[in-house]
Amino acid sequence: MSGNSMVGSENKFLPKFRSLAKEVRKSKEAYLFILIPVALLIVFSLIPMIYGFLMSFTNWNGLQPAKFIGIENYTKILQNKDFHKALLNTVKFAIVSLIGGMGLALILALAIDKLTRFQSFFKVTYFIPVITPMVVVSLVWTLIYNEKGLLNYFLGSFGLDSVGWLTDKRIAMYSIIATSVWQGLGFSMIVFLAALQKIPEHLYEAAKIDGANAFQSFRNVTIPGLKDTLAFLLIYGVIGAFNVFDQIYVMTNGGPVKATETIVFQIFSNFRYLKLGYTSALSYVFLFMLLIISLIQFKVIYKKEE
Amino acid sequence: MGEFRKKKISLFFIYLFLSAGLILNLAPLAWMLSTSFKPGSEVFRFPPKWIPDSLDWTNYKKVFSMIPFERYYINSIVVAILLTGVTVLLCTMAGYAFAKMKFPGKNGLFMLFLITLMIPFQATMIPLFRMVSSFGWIDTYQGLILPQISTAFGIFLIRQFMLSMPDAILEAATIDGSTQLRTFWKIVVPMNRGAMATLAIFTFNTAWNNLLWPLLVTNREQMRTLPVGMALFRSSRDIDWTAIMAGSVMSLIPMIILFLLMQKQFIRGITAGAVKE
């Protein structure tokens, strides 16, 4: 079109560009198939990301016009004791819930795997908490953890003192973790079970012939067979733990004295005070941490599938 | 003979262990159900009564008079169904394009989706909220639904399934003069119903349970979804536990029904991406 004068010239890119343009025109249908997802991606992911990144360098409070303040929000976050606390709480949540949850789920899966009857009955019933909305789960457990609730009644019937499950700042986080483990147990169990059932039977037979006892065959056949699954659940669990919000919001609202504040909860509560610049920076710190975890996930899990 | 006996005994203990665990596992939900039928005065009465003397339905009626519960329900259903329908349609189309079509920029665009797959919604939520509120979408269905349509996971999932679809069938259709859209409806969709069902359940479950985004973009009671309505109901001044438990039971019922009707697809849907089949 505009390149008429260049037809004779030695431009190497023009023919390449022409054939690309031709291919693009030929692929109109393909672009129609991905048009809306790409538009949604740009409008609801990429633009907010850029917008948030720019906001994170301002002191915007939603009322007065934003002023550029450089990396002040970021240095504030790194020095903020509340952020350290939230990070620590989140990490605590991740470590304790993952070790507890995966341990219990593996025991359950190993037991269900051995069953000769009612296998799917146990599978299905242990899965029910997984389909229960987290808000419902949190409401039920708040009632159970009540100072006059079911759990303290049982303690009392053994002659023990009541515990402030959600009001004692040393215990509240563990109470929330226990609830989360309960909710996610069926999920990890199903994933473990699927992996267990994929380990070829002949490996166990070979181990037996070699004189391996139950523990040795678990150590040398089962554990290696579960390696990918363990990696998946670990990374999936870390990401889930970093995103934890619903339980905190319903059960403790971050209390007592911020003992259960996690990172996403802190993003939410800073936002409530309209500290938009600071909250955006906090979101970006969070995004960066998640990105690192996800990159590891990508390397470990998806690479293998290709 | 001895070994057979030993096996039987150990199996007995496994059943015992799993049954005891199951009772513990279901106890919180049983307590929810039980409390929902009790008069308020009996919530903290001990020893605990697991089966109430009579089934008292007043708590269920009370929820509707205390909060606009039916609106929450309708909002949740509208949001979850629209979100699921749109997501499945878009992801199936895009997944097909990425799996089976050739076009310039394909790999770059696919990588872009994979990268956003790593970015949690919670991280971009605040700027997204500012955008959505500047559109005037607070307290609207489009505000609840549109920003939540995340297609990256679905496109990835569907594409994985479609990679194994034989090219010969698609080529034959093209040779017969079928347009891409027609091939998509008549061949691709019917062949990938399983993958679409998996994605549908995953999306529906996520939408039905979501708290944070609906909490941010709704102010009016009339626009709240079930999780938001229930969470805020709990933080209202006088906590009525029997009514809260009745509302909880009712929020759970659609999921339970769906789950009992299609357990297999449900488990596959929720564990999509985790369990390779």
XYZ file of C-alpha atoms in Angstrom, chain A:
306
model
C 0.000 0.000 0.000
C 2.152 2.878 1.236
C 5.271 0.963 0.296
C 4.906 1.367 -3.471
C 8.147 3.296 -3.800
C 9.966 0.611 -1.838
C 8.993 -2.300 -4.055
C 12.206 -2.112 -5.958
C 14.368 -1.448 -2.928
C 16.316 -4.115 -1.106
C 14.203 -3.978 2.055
C 14.240 -7.484 3.445
C 11.466 -6.904 5.914
C 8.781 -5.864 3.508
C 8.105 -9.276 1.951
C 8.176 -10.819 5.394
C 5.730 -8.252 6.658
C 3.523 -8.790 3.618
C 3.312 -12.505 4.136
C 2.614 -11.990 7.831
C -0.165 -9.550 7.001
C -1.563 -12.096 4.569
C -1.494 -14.789 7.221
C -3.154 -12.507 9.733
C -5.933 -11.807 7.216
C -6.316 -15.505 6.565
C -6.568 -16.221 10.296
C -9.547 -13.913 10.883
C -11.644 -16.816 12.144
C -9.033 -17.901 14.665
C -8.823 -14.395 16.079
C -12.601 -14.307 16.464
C -12.356 -17.419 18.632
C -9.988 -15.723 21.071
C -11.209 -12.140 20.742
C -13.282 -11.835 23.922
C -10.835 -13.638 26.245
C -8.023 -11.424 24.997
C -10.163 -8.317 25.492
C -11.095 -9.437 29.011
C -7.458 -10.171 29.742
C -6.444 -6.680 28.729
C -9.279 -4.826 30.443
C -9.568 -6.814 33.668
C -5.999 -8.041 34.201
C -3.338 -6.099 32.344
C -4.772 -2.602 32.721
C -5.461 -3.002 36.473
C -1.935 -4.356 36.851
C -0.390 -1.306 35.202
C -2.837 1.026 36.931
C -2.027 -0.562 40.291
C 1.683 -0.375 39.657
C 1.425 3.358 38.936
C -0.829 3.897 41.948
C 1.700 2.195 44.177
C 4.080 5.146 43.741
C 1.511 7.680 44.938
C -0.038 8.722 48.227
C -3.553 8.520 46.798
C -6.335 8.312 49.358
C -9.252 8.363 46.946
C -10.278 11.905 47.905
C -7.428 14.273 47.131
C -5.538 14.020 43.840
C -2.688 11.531 43.909
C 0.859 12.776 44.421
C 3.947 10.914 43.213
C 6.058 9.852 46.193
C 8.498 7.413 44.614
C 9.150 4.176 46.454
C 8.069 5.540 49.816
C 5.126 3.085 50.065
C 7.455 0.160 49.470
C 9.997 1.253 52.074
C 7.102 1.837 54.485
C 5.811 -1.679 53.891
C 9.188 -3.280 54.433
C 9.579 -1.397 57.725
C 6.000 -1.843 58.868
C 5.662 -4.147 61.865
C 2.076 -4.965 60.903
C 3.266 -6.214 57.536
C 5.959 -8.363 59.158
C 3.301 -9.776 61.433
C 0.940 -10.493 58.519
C 3.706 -12.132 56.538
C 4.690 -14.236 59.518
C 1.056 -15.211 60.118
C 0.643 -16.169 56.481
C 3.795 -18.273 56.522
C 2.708 -19.877 59.778
C -0.672 -20.633 58.249
C 0.982 -22.169 55.188
C 3.482 -24.347 57.047
C 1.196 -25.667 59.768
C -1.823 -26.232 57.535
C 0.243 -27.950 54.858
C 2.092 -30.292 57.162
C -1.064 -31.103 59.122
C -3.341 -31.311 56.115
C -1.087 -33.336 53.868
C -0.098 -35.717 56.658
C -3.706 -36.465 57.593
C -4.785 -36.679 53.957
C -2.041 -39.166 53.152
C -3.012 -41.372 56.090
C -6.653 -41.266 54.960
C -5.735 -42.002 51.355
C -3.529 -44.946 52.341
C -6.348 -46.343 54.461
C -9.046 -45.870 51.804
C -6.744 -47.364 49.170
C -6.630 -50.609 51.183
C -10.396 -50.999 51.328
C -12.043 -53.786 49.432
C -15.590 -52.434 49.823
C -17.250 -49.073 50.344
C -14.232 -47.349 48.839
C -16.277 -44.798 46.926
C -18.585 -44.275 49.905
C -15.650 -43.121 52.046
C -14.195 -41.106 49.193
C -17.436 -39.217 48.652
C -18.297 -38.592 52.302
C -14.825 -37.368 53.207
C -15.118 -34.975 50.274
C -18.266 -33.187 51.539
C -16.440 -30.433 53.499
C -14.579 -29.543 50.289
C -17.823 -28.550 48.577
C -19.008 -26.572 51.601
C -18.575 -22.815 51.002
C -15.793 -21.383 53.169
C -18.157 -18.808 54.654
C -20.498 -21.577 55.811
C -17.555 -23.570 57.163
C -16.326 -20.513 59.046
C -19.756 -19.782 60.511
C -20.200 -23.339 61.782
C -16.748 -23.429 63.323
C -17.216 -20.013 64.945
C -20.204 -21.517 66.732
C -18.222 -24.611 67.726
C -15.322 -22.444 68.977
C -17.677 -20.206 70.983
C -16.694 -19.809 74.648
C -19.809 -21.782 75.540
C -19.552 -23.907 72.417
C -19.276 -27.594 71.703
C -15.498 -27.817 71.954
C -15.289 -26.184 75.372
C -18.134 -28.403 76.540
C -16.068 -31.471 75.655
C -13.024 -30.017 77.425
C -15.211 -29.335 80.445
C -16.555 -32.861 80.499
C -12.956 -34.059 80.864
C -12.481 -31.590 83.699
C -10.392 -29.198 81.607
C -10.601 -25.411 81.514
C -12.267 -23.588 78.660
C -10.054 -22.294 75.891
C -10.499 -19.001 74.052
C -10.272 -20.675 70.664
C -10.742 -17.462 68.713
C -10.122 -14.898 71.434
C -6.743 -16.010 72.789
C -4.057 -14.494 70.597
C -1.734 -17.464 71.027
C -4.390 -19.928 69.869
C -6.670 -18.127 67.377
C -4.431 -18.728 64.355
C -4.244 -22.454 65.084
C -8.021 -22.641 65.425
C -8.384 -21.101 61.975
C -5.746 -23.468 60.624
C -7.612 -26.462 62.056
C -10.793 -25.318 60.321
C -8.975 -24.896 57.028
C -7.340 -28.301 57.314
C -10.750 -29.832 57.960
C -12.176 -28.153 54.874
C -9.316 -29.108 52.543
C -8.685 -32.639 53.786
C -10.943 -34.342 51.250
C -9.298 -32.518 48.372
C -5.759 -33.647 49.208
C -7.049 -37.126 50.040
C -8.620 -37.527 46.578
C -5.451 -36.296 44.889
C -3.272 -38.671 46.932
C -5.648 -41.555 46.278
C -5.540 -41.022 42.519
C -1.753 -41.035 42.661
C -1.612 -44.120 44.881
C -3.837 -46.047 42.512
C -1.513 -45.218 39.660
C 1.536 -46.829 41.242
C 1.987 -50.127 39.350
C 1.234 -53.179 41.475
C 4.289 -55.047 40.176
C 6.605 -52.614 41.938
C 5.149 -53.708 45.279
C 5.455 -57.350 44.279
C 9.077 -56.845 43.288
C 9.775 -55.176 46.627
C 8.151 -58.098 48.414
C 10.261 -60.618 46.536
C 13.338 -58.627 47.509
C 12.256 -59.112 51.119
C 11.100 -55.585 51.841
C 8.844 -55.108 54.861
C 5.789 -52.833 54.812
C 7.759 -49.769 55.903
C 10.519 -50.361 53.358
C 8.122 -50.758 50.474
C 6.306 -47.592 51.595
C 9.632 -45.768 51.744
C 10.987 -47.080 48.446
C 7.899 -47.556 46.282
C 5.023 -45.431 47.605
C 6.923 -42.241 48.436
C 8.771 -42.024 45.095
C 5.477 -42.744 43.321
C 3.874 -39.798 45.119
C 6.669 -37.326 44.455
C 4.879 -35.316 41.738
C 1.664 -35.282 43.733
C 3.476 -34.066 46.836
C 5.059 -31.278 44.788
C 1.700 -30.316 43.329
C -0.127 -30.251 46.667
C 2.701 -28.344 48.298
C 2.778 -25.545 45.762
C -0.984 -25.461 45.302
C -1.295 -25.323 49.081
C 1.228 -22.509 49.476
C -0.632 -20.422 46.898
C -3.948 -21.178 48.590
C -2.489 -20.298 51.977
C -1.182 -16.961 50.719
C -4.663 -16.150 49.424
C -6.431 -17.028 52.653
C -9.123 -14.506 53.517
C -12.670 -15.813 54.069
C -11.931 -17.710 57.286
C -10.156 -14.732 58.797
C -12.857 -12.278 57.805
C -15.690 -14.353 59.229
C -14.061 -15.933 62.272
C -11.818 -13.264 63.815
C -11.740 -10.227 61.526
C -7.963 -10.281 61.949
C -8.096 -10.204 65.743
C -7.408 -10.566 68.570
C -4.887 -7.696 68.283
C -4.000 -8.580 64.678
C -2.958 -12.083 65.700
C -4.717 -13.577 62.693
C -4.103 -10.897 60.078
C -2.795 -12.348 56.837
C -1.524 -10.505 53.780
C -4.752 -10.504 51.787
C -6.654 -9.534 54.905
C -4.279 -6.618 55.369
C -4.770 -5.539 51.742
C -8.507 -5.585 52.417
C -8.318 -3.657 55.691
C -5.923 -0.984 54.405
C -8.252 -0.534 51.474
C -11.121 0.026 53.900
C -9.197 3.008 55.294
C -8.821 4.266 51.709
C -5.029 4.094 51.781
C -5.119 3.358 48.084
C -1.493 4.128 47.230
C -0.202 2.080 50.118
C -2.644 -0.761 49.412
C -1.551 -0.898 45.782
C 2.071 -1.187 46.828
C 1.057 -3.935 49.242
C -0.762 -5.714 46.404
C 2.376 -5.490 44.329
C 4.563 -6.950 47.066
C 2.010 -9.741 47.336
C 1.942 -10.219 43.572
C 5.709 -10.463 43.468
C 5.798 -13.137 46.168
C 3.098 -15.160 44.435
C 4.852 -14.840 41.111
C 7.982 -16.425 42.533
C 5.979 -19.307 44.004
C 4.084 -19.768 40.738
C 7.235 -19.777 38.673
C 8.504 -22.637 40.788
C 5.154 -24.372 40.285
C 5.386 -23.854 36.564
C 8.818 -25.389 36.426
C 7.937 -28.353 38.600
C 4.492 -29.301 37.337
C 3.639 -28.113 33.858
C 7.034 -28.742 32.346
C 6.561 -32.436 32.947
C 3.270 -32.591 31.091
C 4.577 -31.270 27.819
